[in-house]
Short mmCIF file of C-alpha atoms and ligand atoms in Angstrom, two decimals:
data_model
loop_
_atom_site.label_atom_id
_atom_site.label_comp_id
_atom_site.label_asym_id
_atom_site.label_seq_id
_atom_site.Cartn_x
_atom_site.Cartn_y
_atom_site.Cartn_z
CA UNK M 1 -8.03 -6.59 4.55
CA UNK M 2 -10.00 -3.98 2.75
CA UNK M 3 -13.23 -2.07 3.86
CA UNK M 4 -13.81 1.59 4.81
CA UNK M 5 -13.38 1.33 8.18
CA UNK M 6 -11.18 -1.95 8.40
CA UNK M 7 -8.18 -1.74 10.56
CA UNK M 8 -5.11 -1.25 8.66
CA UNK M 9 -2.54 -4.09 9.47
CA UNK M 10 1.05 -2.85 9.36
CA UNK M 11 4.39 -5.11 9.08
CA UNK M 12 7.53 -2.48 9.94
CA UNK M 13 10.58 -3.79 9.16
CA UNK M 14 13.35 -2.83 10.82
CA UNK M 15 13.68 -1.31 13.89
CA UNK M 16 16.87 1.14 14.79
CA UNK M 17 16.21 4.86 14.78
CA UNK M 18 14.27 5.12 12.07
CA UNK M 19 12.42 2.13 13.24
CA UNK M 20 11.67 3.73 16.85
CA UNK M 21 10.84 6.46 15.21
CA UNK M 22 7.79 5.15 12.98
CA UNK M 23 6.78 2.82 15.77
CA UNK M 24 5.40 5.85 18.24
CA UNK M 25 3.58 7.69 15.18
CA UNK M 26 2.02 4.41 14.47
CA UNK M 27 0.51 4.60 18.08
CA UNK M 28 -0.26 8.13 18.72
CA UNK M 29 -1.64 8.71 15.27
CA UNK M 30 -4.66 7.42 16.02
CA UNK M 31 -4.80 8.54 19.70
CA UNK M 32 -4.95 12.68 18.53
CA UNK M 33 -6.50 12.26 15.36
CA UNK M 34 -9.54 10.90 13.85
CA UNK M 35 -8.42 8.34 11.51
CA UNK M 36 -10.44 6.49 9.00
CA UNK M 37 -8.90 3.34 9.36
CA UNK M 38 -7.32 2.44 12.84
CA UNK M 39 -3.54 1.74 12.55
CA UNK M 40 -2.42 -2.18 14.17
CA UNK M 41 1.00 -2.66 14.56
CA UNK M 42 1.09 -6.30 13.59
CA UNK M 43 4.44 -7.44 12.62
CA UNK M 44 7.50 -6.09 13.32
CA UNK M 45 10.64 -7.52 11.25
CA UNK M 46 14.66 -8.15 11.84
CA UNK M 47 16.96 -10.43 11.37
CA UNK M 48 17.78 -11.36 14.74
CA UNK M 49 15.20 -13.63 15.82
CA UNK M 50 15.91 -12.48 19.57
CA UNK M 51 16.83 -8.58 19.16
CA UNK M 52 13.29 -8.74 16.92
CA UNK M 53 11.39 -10.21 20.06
CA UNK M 54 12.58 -8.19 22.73
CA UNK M 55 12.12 -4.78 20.25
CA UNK M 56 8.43 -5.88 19.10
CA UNK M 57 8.00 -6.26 23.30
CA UNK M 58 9.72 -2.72 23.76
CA UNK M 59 8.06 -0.89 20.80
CA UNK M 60 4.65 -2.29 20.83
CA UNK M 61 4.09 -4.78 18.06
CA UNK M 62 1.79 -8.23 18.64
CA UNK M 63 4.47 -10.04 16.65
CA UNK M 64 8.11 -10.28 15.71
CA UNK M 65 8.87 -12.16 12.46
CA UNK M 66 12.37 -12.97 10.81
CA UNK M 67 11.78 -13.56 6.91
CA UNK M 68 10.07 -10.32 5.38
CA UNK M 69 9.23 -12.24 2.10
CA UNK M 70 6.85 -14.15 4.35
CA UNK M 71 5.33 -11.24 5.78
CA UNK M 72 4.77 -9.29 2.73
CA UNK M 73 2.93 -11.91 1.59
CA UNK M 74 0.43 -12.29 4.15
CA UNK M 75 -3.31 -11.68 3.71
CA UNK M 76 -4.06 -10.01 6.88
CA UNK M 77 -1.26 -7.21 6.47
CA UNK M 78 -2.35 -4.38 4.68
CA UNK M 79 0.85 -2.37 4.87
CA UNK M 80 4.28 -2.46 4.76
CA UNK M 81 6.91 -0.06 6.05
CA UNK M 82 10.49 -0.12 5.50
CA UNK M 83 12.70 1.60 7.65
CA UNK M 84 15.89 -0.94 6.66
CA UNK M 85 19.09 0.37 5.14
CA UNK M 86 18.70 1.63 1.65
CA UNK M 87 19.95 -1.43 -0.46
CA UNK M 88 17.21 -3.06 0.18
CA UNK M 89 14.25 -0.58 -0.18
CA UNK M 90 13.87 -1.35 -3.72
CA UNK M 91 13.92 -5.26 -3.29
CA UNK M 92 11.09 -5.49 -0.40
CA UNK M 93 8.78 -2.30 -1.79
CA UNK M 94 8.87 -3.63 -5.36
CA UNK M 95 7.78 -6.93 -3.80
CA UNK M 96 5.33 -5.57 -1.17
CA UNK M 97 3.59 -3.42 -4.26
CA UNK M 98 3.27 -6.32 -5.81
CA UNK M 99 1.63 -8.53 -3.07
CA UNK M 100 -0.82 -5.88 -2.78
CA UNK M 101 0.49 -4.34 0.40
CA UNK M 102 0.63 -0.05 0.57
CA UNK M 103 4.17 1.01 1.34
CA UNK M 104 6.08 3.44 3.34
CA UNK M 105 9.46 3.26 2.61
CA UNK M 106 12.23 5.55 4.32
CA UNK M 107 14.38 8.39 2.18
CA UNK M 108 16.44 8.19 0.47
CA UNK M 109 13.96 6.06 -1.61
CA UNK M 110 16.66 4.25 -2.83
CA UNK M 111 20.46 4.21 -3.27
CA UNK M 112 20.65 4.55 -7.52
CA UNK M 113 18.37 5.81 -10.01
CA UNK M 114 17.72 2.78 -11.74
CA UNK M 115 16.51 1.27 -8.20
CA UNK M 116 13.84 4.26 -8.10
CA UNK M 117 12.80 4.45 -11.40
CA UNK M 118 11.88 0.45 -10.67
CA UNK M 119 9.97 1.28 -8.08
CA UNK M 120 8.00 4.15 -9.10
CA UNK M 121 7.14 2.24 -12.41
CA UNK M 122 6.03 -0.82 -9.68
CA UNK M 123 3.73 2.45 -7.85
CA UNK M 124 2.35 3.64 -10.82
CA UNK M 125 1.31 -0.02 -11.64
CA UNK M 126 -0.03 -0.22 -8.10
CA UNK M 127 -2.05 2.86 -7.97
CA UNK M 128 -4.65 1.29 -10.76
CA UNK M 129 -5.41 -1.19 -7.98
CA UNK M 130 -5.85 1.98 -5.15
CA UNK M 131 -2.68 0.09 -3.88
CA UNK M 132 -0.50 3.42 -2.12
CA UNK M 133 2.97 3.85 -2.17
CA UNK M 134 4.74 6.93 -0.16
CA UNK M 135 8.12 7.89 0.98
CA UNK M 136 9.25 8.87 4.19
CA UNK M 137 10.32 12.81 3.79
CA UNK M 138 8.87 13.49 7.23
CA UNK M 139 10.02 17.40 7.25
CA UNK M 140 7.11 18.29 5.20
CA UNK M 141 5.05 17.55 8.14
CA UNK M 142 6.58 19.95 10.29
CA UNK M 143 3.73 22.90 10.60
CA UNK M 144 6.42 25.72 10.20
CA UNK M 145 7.19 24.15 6.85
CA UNK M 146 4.08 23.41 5.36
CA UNK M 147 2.92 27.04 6.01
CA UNK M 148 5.98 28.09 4.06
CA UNK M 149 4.83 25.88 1.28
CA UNK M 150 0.87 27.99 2.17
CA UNK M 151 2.90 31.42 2.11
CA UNK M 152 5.08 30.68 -1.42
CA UNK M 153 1.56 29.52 -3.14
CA UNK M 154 -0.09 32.07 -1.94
CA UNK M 155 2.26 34.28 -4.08
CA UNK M 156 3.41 35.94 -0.22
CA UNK M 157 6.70 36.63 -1.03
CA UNK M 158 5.97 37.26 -4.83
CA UNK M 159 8.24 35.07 -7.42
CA UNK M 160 10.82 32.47 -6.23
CA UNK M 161 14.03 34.59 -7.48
CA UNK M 162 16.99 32.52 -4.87
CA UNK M 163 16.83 29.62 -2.20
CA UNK M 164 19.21 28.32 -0.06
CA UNK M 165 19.45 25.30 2.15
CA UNK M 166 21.79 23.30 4.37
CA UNK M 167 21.57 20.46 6.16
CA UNK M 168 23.89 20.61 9.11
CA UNK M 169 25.12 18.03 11.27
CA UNK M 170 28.39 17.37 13.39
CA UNK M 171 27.93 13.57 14.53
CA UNK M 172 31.22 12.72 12.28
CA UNK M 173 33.33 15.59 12.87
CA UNK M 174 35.14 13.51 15.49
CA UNK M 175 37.62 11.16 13.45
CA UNK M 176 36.97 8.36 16.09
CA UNK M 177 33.25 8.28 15.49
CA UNK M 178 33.05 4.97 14.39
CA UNK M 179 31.00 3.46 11.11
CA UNK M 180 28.06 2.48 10.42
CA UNK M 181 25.92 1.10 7.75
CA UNK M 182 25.33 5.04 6.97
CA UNK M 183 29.13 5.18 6.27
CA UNK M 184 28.92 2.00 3.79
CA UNK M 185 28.25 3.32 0.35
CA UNK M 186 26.63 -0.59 -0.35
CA UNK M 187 24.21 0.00 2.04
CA UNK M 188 23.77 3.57 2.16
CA UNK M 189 24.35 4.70 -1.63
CA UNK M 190 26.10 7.74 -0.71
CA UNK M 191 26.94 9.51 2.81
CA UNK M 192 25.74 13.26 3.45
CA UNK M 193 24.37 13.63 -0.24
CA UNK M 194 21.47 11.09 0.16
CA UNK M 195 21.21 10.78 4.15
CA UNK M 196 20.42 14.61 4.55
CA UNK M 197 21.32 16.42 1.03
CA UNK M 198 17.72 14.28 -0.05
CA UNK M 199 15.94 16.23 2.76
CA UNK M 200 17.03 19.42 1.33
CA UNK M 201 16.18 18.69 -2.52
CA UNK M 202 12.63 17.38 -1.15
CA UNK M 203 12.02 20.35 1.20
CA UNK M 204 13.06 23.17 -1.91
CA UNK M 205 10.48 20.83 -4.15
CA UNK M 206 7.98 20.87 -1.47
CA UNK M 207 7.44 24.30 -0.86
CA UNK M 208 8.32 26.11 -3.96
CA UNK M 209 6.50 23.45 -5.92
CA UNK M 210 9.36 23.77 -8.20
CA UNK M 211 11.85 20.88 -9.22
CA UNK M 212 15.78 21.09 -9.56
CA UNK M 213 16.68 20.72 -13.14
CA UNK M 214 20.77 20.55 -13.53
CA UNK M 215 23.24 20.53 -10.63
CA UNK M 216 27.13 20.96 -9.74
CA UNK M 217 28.62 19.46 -7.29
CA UNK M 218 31.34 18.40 -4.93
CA UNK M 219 31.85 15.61 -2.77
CA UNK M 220 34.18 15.46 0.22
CA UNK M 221 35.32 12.71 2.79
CA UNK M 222 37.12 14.31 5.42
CA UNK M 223 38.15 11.25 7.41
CA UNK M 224 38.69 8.21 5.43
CA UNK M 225 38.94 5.79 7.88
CA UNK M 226 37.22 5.37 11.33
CA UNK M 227 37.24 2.53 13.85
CA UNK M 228 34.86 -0.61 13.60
CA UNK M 229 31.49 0.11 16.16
CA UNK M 230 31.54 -2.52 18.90
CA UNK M 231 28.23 -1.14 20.37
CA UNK M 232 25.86 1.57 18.68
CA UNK M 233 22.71 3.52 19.51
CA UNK M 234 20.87 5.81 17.23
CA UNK M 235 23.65 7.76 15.25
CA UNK M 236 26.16 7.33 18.16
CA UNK M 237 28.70 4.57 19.10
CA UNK M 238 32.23 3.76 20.47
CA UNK M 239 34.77 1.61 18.27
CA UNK M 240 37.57 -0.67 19.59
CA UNK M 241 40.89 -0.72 17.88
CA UNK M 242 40.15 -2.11 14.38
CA UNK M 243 39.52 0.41 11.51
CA UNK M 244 37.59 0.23 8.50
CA UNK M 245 36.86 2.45 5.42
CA UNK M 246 34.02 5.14 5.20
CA UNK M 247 32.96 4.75 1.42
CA UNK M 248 30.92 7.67 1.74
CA UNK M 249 31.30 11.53 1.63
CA UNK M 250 31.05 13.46 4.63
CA UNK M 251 29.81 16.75 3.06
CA UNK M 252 28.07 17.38 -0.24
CA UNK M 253 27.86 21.28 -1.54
CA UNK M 254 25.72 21.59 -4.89
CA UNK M 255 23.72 24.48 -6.71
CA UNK M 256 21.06 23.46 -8.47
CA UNK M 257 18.73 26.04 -10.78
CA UNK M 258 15.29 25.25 -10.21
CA UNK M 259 11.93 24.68 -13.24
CA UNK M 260 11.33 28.67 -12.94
CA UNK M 261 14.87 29.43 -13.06
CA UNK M 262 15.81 30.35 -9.75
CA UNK M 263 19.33 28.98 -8.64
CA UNK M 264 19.21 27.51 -5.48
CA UNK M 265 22.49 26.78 -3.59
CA UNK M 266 22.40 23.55 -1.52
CA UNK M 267 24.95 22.33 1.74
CA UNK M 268 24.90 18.90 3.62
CA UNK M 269 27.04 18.14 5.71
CA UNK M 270 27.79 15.62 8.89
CA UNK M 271 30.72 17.22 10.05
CA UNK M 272 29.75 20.78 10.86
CA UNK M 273 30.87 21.10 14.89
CA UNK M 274 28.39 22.51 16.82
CA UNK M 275 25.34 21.66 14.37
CA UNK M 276 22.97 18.78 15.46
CA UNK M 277 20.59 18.97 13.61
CA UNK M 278 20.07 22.03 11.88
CA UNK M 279 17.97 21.90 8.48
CA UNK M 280 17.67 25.31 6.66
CA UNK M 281 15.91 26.84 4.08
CA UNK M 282 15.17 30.48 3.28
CA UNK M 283 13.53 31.31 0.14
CA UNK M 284 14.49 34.98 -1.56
CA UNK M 285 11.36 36.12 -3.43
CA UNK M 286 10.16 39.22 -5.25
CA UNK M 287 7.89 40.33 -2.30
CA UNK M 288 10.01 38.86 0.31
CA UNK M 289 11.70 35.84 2.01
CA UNK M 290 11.03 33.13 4.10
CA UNK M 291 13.50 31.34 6.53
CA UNK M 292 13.18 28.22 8.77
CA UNK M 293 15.69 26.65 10.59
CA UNK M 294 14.43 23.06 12.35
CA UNK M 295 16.83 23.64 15.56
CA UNK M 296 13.89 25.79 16.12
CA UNK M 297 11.40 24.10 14.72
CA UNK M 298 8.02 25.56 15.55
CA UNK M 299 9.23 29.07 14.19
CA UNK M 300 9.05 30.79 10.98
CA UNK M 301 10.52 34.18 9.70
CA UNK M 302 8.62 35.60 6.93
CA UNK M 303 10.47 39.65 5.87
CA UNK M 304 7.46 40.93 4.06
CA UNK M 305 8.76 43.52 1.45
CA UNK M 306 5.48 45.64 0.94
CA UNK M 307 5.53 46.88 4.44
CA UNK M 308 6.67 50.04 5.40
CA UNK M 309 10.70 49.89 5.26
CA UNK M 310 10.78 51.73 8.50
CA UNK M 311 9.25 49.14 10.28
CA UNK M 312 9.78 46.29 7.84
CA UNK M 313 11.61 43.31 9.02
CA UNK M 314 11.93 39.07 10.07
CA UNK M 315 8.70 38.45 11.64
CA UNK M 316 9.42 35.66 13.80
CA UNK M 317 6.12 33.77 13.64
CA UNK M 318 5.57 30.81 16.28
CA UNK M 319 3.38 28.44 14.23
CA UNK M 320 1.67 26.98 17.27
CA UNK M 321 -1.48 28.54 16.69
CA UNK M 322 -4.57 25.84 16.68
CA UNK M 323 -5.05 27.70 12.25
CA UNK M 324 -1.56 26.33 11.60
CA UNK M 325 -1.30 23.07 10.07
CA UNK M 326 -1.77 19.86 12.40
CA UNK M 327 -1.73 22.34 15.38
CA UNK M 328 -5.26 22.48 16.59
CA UNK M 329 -4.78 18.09 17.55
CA UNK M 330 -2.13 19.24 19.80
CA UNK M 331 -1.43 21.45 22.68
CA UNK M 332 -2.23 24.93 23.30
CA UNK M 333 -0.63 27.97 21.47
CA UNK M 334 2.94 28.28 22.56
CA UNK M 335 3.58 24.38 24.22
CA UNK M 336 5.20 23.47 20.34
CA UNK M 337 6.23 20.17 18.77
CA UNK M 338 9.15 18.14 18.49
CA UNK M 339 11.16 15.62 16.06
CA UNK M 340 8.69 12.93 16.26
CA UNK M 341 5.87 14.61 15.53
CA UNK M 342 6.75 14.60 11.89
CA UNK M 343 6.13 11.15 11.39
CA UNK M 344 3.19 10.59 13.77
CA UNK M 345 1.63 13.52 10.78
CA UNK M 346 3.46 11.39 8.28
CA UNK M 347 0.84 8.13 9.58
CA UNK M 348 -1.98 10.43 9.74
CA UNK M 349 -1.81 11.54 5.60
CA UNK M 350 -0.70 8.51 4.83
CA UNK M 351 -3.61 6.65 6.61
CA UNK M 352 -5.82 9.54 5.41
CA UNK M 353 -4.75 9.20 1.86
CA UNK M 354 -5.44 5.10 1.40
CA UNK M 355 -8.96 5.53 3.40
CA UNK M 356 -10.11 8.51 0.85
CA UNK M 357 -8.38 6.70 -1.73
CA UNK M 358 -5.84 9.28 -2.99
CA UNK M 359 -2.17 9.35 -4.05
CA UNK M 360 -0.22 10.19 -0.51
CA UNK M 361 2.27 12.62 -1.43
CA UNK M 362 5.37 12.49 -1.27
CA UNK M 363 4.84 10.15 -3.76
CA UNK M 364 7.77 7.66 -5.27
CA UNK M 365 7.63 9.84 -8.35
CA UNK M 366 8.26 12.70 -5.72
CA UNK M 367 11.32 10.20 -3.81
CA UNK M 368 12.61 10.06 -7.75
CA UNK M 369 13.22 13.23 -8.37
CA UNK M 370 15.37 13.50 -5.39
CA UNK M 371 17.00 10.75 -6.36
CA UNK M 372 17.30 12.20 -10.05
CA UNK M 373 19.10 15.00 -8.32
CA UNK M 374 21.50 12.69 -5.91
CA UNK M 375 22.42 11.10 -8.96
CA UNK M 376 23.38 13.56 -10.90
CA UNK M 377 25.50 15.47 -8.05
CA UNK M 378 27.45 12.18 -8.04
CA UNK M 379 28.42 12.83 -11.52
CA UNK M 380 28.80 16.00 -11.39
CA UNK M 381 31.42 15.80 -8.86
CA UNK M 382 32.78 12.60 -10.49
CA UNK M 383 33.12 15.30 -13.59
CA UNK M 384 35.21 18.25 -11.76
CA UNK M 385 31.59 19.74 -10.89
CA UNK M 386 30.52 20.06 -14.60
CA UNK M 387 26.92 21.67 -14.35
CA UNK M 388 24.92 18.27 -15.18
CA UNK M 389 21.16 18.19 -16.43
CA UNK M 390 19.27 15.30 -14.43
CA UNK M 391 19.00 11.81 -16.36
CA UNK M 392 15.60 10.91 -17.47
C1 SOE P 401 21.08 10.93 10.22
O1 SOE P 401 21.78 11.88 9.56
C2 SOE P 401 19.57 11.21 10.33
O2 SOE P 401 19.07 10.25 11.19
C3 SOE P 401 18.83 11.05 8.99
O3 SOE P 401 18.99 9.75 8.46
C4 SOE P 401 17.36 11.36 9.20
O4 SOE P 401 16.65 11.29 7.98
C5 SOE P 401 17.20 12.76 9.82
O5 SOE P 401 15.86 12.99 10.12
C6 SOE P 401 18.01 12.87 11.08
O6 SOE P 401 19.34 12.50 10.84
#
């Protein structure tokens, strides 16, 4: 359905944690922002005709559906959103693009780099038509990020001159956590390197506005074997007695040297104890340096270099104030924001962007030069960590 003011139809499919995840930004977006077009959560999509029903009851969607080829081509949805394993992101957005249907589609875009440069070609071809096609790098939406990106444009802390970031996790550093599709290099395409390495790569794009250009790179699986899940929740689960292979690494360490020639040193990892979920950046400039660590999300440190060294140092800067970015639809200065409100300001631009008619960002051409850089990690460390220039 088209129209200014049309509702816009949405078909998820998929429905685990990622899935949860995009169902409550698709119903508070519109609750504590003004939105253009008025999100519907129409269709949701598994393969378990049952387990779809009862999640489309529990998660709020009119309908549950089995066969997402029949659901892409629908008229009355206007947009699909794919929060499935990676080996089939290319498949159903490539398809979706073509029936006319906007896509969101979940990172890592894809799990090779022929898979992404297929479906950015398929976005670029879709854009003539106002058709939108975004990917799911939800950190950008965190406030304390995206004034980073404000402060490093703003020339702040002068020239990008170093930048490091890690990705820290632990829920694998127990040998009996059991697999998962995320351990399955068929479904996943890689293990720490495209599951929360890609957060990383995007997050250093995003707000130095700068690409990585050549990497080196290690890979390492720690525990090679794990037991088979007999019941699973989110990331967590308990196995029985039969094992299976993990496929995937467990901890990817890269440095990468960025357009403007800054080398920036990059660590993901899902078996760091203690670490649940601790994304990092901090950016070394000219002028000063920026650091952000998402276990504590809503803060910022920005060391500003032309003060007075007596009194210089980390300002720890809460960015709940109603002039930081998304905060004034929210709560008062100081009540802060949490994981999910990432994505419920990843519905709002993305809404925003096909009612004004302009390219959401990140775009698939952003989600390929991640994938440019996962991709050329892989060989690196297939090559004893040769420094590797990204394939076209
Ligand atoms: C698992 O490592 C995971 O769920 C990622 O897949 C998500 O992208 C990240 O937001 C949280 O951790």
């Amino acid at each position: 359905m088209t129209g200014t003011n049309a509702p816009l139809r949405v078909a998820m499919i998929g429905y685990a944690f990622m899935g949860r995840a995009h169902s409550q930004a698709w119903h508070t977006a519109p609750r504590f922002f003004d939105l253009a077009r008025r999100p519907e959560t129409a269709v949701l999509v598994g393969r378990s005709s049952a387990s779809v029903t009862e999640a489309a009851h529990r998660l709020g969607w009119a309908e549950a559906a089995t066969d997402w080829r029949e659901v892409v081509a629908r008229d009355d949805i206007d947009l699909v959103d794919i929060c499935t394993p990676g080996d089939t992101h290319a498949e159903i957005a490539i398809a979706a693009l073509a029936a006319g249907k906007h896509v969101l589609v979940e990172k890592p875009m894809a799990n090779t780099l022929a898979e992404a440069e297929s479906m950015a070609a398929a976005a670029r071809a879709a854009a003539a038509a106002r058709v939108r096609a975004m990917v799911g790098f939800t950190y950008r939406r965190v406030p304390a990020v995206r004034l980073a990106r404000e402060l490093v444009a703003e020339g702040r802390i002068g020239e990008v001159r170093q930048v490091r970031a890690q990705y820290l996790q632990d829920w694998l550093a127990d040998a009996e956590a059991p697999l998962s599709w995320r351990l399955d290099k068929e479904k996943a395409g890689s293990g720490a390197l495209g599951d929360i390495g890609a957060h990383i790569v995007d997050l250093t794009h995003f707000i130095t506005g700068e690409t990585v250009t050549g990497v080196s790179g290690t890979l390492d699986t720690f525990v090679n074997e794990r037991p088979v899940a007999e019941s699973f929740s989110g990331l967590h689960g308990s196995g029985g007695t039969e094992r299976g292979p993990v496929t995937v690494d467990d901890a990817a360490v890269f440095f990468g040297r960025l357009t403007g020639g800054a080398p920036a040193v990059f660590e993901a990892s899902r078996v760091a104890w203690g670490r649940k979920n601790a994304m990092r950046i901090e950016i070394s400039g000219s002028l000063g340096s920026l650091a952000f660590d998402f276990e504590e999300m809503n803060v910022l440190h920005l060391f500003d270099a032309t003060e007075e060294s007596r009194t210089a140092g980390f300002r720890r800067i809460l960015v709940t104030e109603p002039d930081h970015p998304y905060i004034e639809h929210w709560w008062p200065a100081g009540h802060g924001l949490g994981y999910e409100h990432g994505f419920t300001h990843q519905v709002v631009d993305l809404v925003t962007a096909i009612a004004d008619g302009t390219q959401p960002e990140p775009s698939f051409d952003d989600g390929l030069a991640v994938q440019r850089v996962l991709d050329a990690v892989e060989r690196s460390a297939a090559n004893h960590s040769t420094y590797t220039p990204l394939g076209d």
